[in-house]
Short mmCIF file of C-alpha atoms in Angstrom, two decimals:
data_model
loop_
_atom_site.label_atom_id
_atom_site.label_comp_id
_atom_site.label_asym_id
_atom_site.label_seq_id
_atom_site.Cartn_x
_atom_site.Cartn_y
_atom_site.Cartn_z
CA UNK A 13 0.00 0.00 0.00
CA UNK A 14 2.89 2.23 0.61
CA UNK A 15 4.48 1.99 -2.56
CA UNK A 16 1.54 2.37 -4.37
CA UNK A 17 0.76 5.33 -2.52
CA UNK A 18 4.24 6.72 -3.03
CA UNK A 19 3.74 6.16 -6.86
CA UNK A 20 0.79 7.93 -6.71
CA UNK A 21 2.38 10.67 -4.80
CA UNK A 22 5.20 10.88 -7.57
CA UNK A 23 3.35 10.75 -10.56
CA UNK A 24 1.54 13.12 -9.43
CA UNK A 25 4.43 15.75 -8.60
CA UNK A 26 5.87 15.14 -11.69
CA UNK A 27 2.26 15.83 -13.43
CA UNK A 28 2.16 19.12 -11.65
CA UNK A 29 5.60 20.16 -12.21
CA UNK A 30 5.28 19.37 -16.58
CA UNK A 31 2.23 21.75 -15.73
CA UNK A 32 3.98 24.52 -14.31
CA UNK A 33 6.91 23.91 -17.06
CA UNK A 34 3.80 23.55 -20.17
CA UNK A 35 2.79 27.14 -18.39
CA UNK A 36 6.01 28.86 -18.27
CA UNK A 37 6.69 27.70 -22.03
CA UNK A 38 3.41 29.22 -23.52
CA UNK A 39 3.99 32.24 -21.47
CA UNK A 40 7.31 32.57 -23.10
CA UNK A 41 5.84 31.98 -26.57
CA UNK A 42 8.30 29.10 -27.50
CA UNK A 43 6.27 27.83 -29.85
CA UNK A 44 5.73 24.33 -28.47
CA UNK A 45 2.20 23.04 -28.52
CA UNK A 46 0.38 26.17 -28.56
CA UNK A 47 -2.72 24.30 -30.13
CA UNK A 48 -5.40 23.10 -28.22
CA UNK A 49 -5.59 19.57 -27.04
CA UNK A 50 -7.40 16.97 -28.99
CA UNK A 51 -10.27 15.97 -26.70
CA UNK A 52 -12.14 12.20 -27.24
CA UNK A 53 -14.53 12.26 -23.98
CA UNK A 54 -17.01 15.20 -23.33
CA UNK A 55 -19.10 15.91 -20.30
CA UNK A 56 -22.40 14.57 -19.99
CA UNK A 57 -23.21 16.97 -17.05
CA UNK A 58 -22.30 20.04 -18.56
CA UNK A 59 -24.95 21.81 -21.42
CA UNK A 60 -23.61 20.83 -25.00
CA UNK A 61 -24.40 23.34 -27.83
CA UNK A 62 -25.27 22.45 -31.43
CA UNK A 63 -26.46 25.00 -33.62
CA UNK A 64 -27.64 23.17 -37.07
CA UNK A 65 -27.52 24.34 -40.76
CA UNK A 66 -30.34 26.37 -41.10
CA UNK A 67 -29.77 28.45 -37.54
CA UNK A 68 -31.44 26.25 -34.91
CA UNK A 69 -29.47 26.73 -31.71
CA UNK A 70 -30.09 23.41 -29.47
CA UNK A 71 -28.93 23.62 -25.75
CA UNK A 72 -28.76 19.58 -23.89
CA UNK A 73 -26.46 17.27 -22.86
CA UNK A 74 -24.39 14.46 -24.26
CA UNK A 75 -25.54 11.33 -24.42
CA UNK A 76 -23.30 10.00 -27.23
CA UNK A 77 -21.18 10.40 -30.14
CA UNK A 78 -19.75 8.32 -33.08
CA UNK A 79 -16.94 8.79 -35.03
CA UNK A 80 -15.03 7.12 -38.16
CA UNK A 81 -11.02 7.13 -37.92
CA UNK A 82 -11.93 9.60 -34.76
CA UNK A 83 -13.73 12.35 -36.90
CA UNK A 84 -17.95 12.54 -35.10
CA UNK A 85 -20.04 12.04 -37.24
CA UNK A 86 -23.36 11.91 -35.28
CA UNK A 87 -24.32 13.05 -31.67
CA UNK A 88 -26.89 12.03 -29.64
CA UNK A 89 -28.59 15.01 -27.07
CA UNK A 90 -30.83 15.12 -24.31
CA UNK A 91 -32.38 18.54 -24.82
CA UNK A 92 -32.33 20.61 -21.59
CA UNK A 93 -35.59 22.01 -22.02
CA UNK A 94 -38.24 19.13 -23.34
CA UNK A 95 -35.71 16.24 -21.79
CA UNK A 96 -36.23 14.55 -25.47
CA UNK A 97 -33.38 12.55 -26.79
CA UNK A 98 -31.93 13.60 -30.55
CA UNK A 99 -29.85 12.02 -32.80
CA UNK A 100 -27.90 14.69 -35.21
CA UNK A 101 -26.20 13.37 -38.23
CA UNK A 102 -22.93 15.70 -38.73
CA UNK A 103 -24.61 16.67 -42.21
CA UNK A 104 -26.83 18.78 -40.01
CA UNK A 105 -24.90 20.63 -38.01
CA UNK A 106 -22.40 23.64 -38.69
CA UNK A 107 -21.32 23.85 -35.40
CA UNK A 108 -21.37 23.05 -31.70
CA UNK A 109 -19.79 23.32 -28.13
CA UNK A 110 -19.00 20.39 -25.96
CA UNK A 111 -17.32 20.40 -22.51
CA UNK A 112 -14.46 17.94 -21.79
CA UNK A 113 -15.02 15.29 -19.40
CA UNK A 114 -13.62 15.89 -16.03
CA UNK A 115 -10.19 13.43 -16.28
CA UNK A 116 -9.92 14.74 -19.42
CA UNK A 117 -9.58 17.92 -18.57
CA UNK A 118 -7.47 17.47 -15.98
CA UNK A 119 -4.93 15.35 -17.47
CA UNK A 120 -4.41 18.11 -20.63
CA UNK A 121 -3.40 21.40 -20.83
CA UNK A 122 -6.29 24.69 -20.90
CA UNK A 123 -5.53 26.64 -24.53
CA UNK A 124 -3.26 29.57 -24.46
CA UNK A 125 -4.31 33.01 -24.13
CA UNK A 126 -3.92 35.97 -26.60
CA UNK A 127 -4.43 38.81 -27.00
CA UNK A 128 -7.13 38.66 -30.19
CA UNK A 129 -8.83 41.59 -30.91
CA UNK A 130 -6.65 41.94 -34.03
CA UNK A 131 -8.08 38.79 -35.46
CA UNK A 132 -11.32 37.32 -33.07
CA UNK A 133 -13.80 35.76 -35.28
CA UNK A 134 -17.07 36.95 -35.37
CA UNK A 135 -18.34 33.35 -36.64
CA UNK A 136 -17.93 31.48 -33.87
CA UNK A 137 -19.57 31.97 -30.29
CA UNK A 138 -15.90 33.47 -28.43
CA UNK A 139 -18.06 33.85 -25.18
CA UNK A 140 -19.12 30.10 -24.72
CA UNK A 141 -15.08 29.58 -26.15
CA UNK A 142 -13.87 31.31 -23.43
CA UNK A 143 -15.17 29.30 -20.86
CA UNK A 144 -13.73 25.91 -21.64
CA UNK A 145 -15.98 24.65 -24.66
CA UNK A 146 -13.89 22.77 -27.45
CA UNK A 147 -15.38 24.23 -30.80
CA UNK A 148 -16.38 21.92 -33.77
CA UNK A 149 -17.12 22.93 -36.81
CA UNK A 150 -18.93 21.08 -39.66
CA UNK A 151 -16.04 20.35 -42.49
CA UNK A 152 -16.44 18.28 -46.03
CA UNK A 153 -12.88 16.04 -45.93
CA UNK A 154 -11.24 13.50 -47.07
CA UNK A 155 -9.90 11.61 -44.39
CA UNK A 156 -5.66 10.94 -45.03
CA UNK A 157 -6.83 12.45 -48.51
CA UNK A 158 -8.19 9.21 -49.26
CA UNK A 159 -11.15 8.75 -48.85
CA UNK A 160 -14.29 10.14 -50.27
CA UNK A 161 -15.25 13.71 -48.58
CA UNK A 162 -17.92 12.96 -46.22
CA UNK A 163 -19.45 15.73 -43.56
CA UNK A 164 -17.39 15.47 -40.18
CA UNK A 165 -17.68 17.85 -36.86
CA UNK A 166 -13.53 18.60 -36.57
CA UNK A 167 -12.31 20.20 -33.62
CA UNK A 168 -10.76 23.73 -34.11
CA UNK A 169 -7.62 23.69 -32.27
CA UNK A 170 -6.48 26.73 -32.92
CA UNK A 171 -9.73 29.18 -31.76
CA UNK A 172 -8.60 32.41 -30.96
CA UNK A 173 -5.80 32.13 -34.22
CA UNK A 174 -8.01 30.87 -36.95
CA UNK A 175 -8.79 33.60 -38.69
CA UNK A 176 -6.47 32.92 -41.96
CA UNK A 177 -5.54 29.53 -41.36
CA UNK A 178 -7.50 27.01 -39.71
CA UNK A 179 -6.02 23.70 -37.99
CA UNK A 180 -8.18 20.91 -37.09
CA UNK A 181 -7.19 18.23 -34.71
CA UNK A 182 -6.48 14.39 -36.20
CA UNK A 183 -7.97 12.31 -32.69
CA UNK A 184 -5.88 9.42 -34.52
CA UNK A 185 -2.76 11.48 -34.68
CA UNK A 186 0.59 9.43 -33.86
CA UNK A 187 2.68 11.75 -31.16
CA UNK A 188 6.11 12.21 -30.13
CA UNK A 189 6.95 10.38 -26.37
CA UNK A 190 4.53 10.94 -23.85
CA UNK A 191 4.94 10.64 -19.81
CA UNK A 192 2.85 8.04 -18.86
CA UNK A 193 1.77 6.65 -15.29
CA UNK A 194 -0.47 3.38 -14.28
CA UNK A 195 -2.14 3.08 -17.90
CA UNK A 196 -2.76 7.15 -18.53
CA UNK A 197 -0.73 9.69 -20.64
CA UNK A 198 -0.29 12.39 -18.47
CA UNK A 199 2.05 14.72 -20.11
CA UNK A 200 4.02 15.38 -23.79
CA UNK A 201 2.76 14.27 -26.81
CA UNK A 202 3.13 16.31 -29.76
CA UNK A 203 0.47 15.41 -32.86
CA UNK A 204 2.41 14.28 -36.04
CA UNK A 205 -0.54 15.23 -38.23
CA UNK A 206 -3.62 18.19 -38.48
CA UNK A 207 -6.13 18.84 -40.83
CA UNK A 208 -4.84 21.84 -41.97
CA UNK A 209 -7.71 24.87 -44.25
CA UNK A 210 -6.63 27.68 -45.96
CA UNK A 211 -8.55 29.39 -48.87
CA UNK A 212 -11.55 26.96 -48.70
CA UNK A 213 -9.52 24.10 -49.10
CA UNK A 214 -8.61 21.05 -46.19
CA UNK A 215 -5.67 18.49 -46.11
CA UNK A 216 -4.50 15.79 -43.97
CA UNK A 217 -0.81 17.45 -43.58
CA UNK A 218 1.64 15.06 -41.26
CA UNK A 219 4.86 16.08 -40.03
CA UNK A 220 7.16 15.03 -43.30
CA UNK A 221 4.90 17.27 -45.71
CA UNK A 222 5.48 20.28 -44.12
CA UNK A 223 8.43 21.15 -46.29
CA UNK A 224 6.61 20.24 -49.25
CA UNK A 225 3.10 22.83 -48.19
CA UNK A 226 5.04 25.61 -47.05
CA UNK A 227 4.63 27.81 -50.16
CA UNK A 228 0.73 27.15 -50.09
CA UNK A 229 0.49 28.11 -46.26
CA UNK A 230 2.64 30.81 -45.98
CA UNK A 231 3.89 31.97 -49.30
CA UNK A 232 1.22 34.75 -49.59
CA UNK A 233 3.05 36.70 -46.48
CA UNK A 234 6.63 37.99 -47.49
CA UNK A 235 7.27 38.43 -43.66
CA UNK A 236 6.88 35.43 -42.12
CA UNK A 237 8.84 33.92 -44.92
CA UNK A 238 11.71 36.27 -44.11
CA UNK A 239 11.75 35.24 -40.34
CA UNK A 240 11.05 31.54 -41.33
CA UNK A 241 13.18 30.62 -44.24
CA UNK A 242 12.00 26.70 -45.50
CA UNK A 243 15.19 25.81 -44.84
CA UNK A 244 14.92 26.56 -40.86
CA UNK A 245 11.41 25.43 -40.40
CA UNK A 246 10.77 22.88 -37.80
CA UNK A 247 7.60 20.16 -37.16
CA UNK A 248 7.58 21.46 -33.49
CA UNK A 249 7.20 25.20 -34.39
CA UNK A 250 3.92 24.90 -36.22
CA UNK A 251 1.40 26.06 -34.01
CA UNK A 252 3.79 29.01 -33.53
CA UNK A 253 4.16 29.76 -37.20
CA UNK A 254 0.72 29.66 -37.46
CA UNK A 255 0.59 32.14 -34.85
CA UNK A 256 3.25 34.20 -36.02
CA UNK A 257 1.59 33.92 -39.77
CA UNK A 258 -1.70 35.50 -38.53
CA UNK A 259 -0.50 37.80 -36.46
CA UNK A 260 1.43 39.36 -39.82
CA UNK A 261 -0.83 39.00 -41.98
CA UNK A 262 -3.23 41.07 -39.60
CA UNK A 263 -1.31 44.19 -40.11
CA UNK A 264 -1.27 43.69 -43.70
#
C-alpha cells in the first residue's frame, strides 16, 4: 500500500511540475504546442451546444457520439428544455460546443491566451469559447486524402488564431513520447498530423509534408517567410508559425 501510494504521490508531482513547465513555455511563446488539445470524452453533465444548418441553436447534454477514424459524425442530445433525446447526423450541423469530461480535462493542458482583438472571429460563439468549450465545426474532408469527402464535426484547435488559417485536430494522430503513469498519458505528446484549411480548401498534412506545403500556407506573407526561411522550419514550431503567420498578416 505504501508503494503504491508513493507512486501515486510521484506521478503526481511530476504531473504538476510538466504543468507549471507547459505554463512557463506558452507564457514565453516558445512555440511548443500552442494548439489546443485533442479531446475524445465530453461531459455529460455540462450543457452541450449544437447550432444546425439552417440556424437552430439546441442547448442539452451528451448522451453520445460516433466517429469514423476519430472524426464525429453523429451526436446524440438530451435537450435541456423538453428532456427529449436527438440524434444529429454531422450533415446537419455547422457547429457546436461540448465540454471535456472531467479526467480529461485534468490530465491536458487549458488553450493559451492571446491577445485577439486583431483577429477574433465573429463566426464562432468566443463567449461560450472562453469558458472551456472545445469548438467543432462542420467540415467536407477526405480523411488521409483518401477517402471520399464525407461531412465530419472537426475540432478547431487553434480558436482564438483561426482567422487565416484554420487547424483541425487528427484524434488518430501518432505523437512524439509521452509521460505516462499506471495506464494514462499524463504529459508530452506532440500530434504528427492536423487537418490543416486555408482558402476553402482542407488536407490531412503530417509532419514530413510540411516542407513540401510551405509555399501554399505561408507563401502569400513575405514576412513570415523572411523570419522563417524553409530551410529553418521545424515540425515542433507549427502552431507558432501559425501564430506568427496571422499575427502578420493582420497588419497587412
Amino acid at each position: 500500500m505504501k508503494t503504491k501510494f508513493l507512486l501515486i504521490t510521484l506521478s503526481l508531482i511530476t504531473f504538476l511540475g510538466y504543468s507549471q513547465e507547459e505554463k512557463k513555455e506558452k507564457k514565453e511563446g516558445n512555440g511548443k504546442d500552442l494548439f489546443d488539445k485533442v479531446y475524445n470524452r465530453y461531459s455529460g453533465k455540462k450543457k452541450s451546444i449544437v447550432v444546425l444548418k439552417d440556424g437552430t441553436r439546441i442547448e442539452g447534454f451528451k448522451k453520445d457520439v460516433d466517429r469514423k477514424k476519430g472524426q464525429i459524425y453523429y451526436i446524440k442530445l438530451k435537450e435541456a428544455k423538453s428532456g427529449k433525446k436527438i440524434k444529429l447526423e454531422s450533415d446537419e450541423i455547422k457547429e457546436m460546443y461540448l465540454y471535456p469530461s472531467g479526467f480529461e480535462k485534468f490530465t491536458k493542458s487549458w488553450r493559451h491566451v492571446y491577445d485577439v482583438r486583431q483577429w477574433e472571429r465573429s463566426d464562432m460563439d468566443n463567449d461560450v469559447i472562453n469558458q472551456g468549450y472545445i469548438y467543432f465545426k462542420n467540415q467536407k474532408v477526405s480523411l488521409k486524402n483518401k477517402k471520399k469527402e464525407k461531412e465530419y464535426m472537426m475540432q478547431l484547435i487553434n480558436p482564438t488564431f483561426s482567422k487565416y488559417i484554420e487547424v483541425f485536430g487528427d484524434p488518430n494522430a501518432k505523437e512524439t513520447t509521452k509521460l505516462g503513469a499506471f495506464g494514462f498519458n499524463v504529459a508530452g505528446g506532440l500530434a504528427k498530423s492536423y487537418y490543416v484549411k486555408k482558402d476553402g480548401k482542407i488536407f490531412w498534412l503530417r509532419k514530413k509534408d510540411l516542407d513540401d506545403k510551405y509555399e501554399e500556407l505561408f507563401g502569400d506573407c513575405k514576412e513570415f517567410m523572411e523570419k522563417n526561411p524553409i530551410k529553418k522550419i521545424k515540425w515542433r514550431y507549427f502552431s507558432q508559425y501559425v501564430l506568427d503567420y496571422t499575427k502578420m498578416k493582420a497588419k497587412e
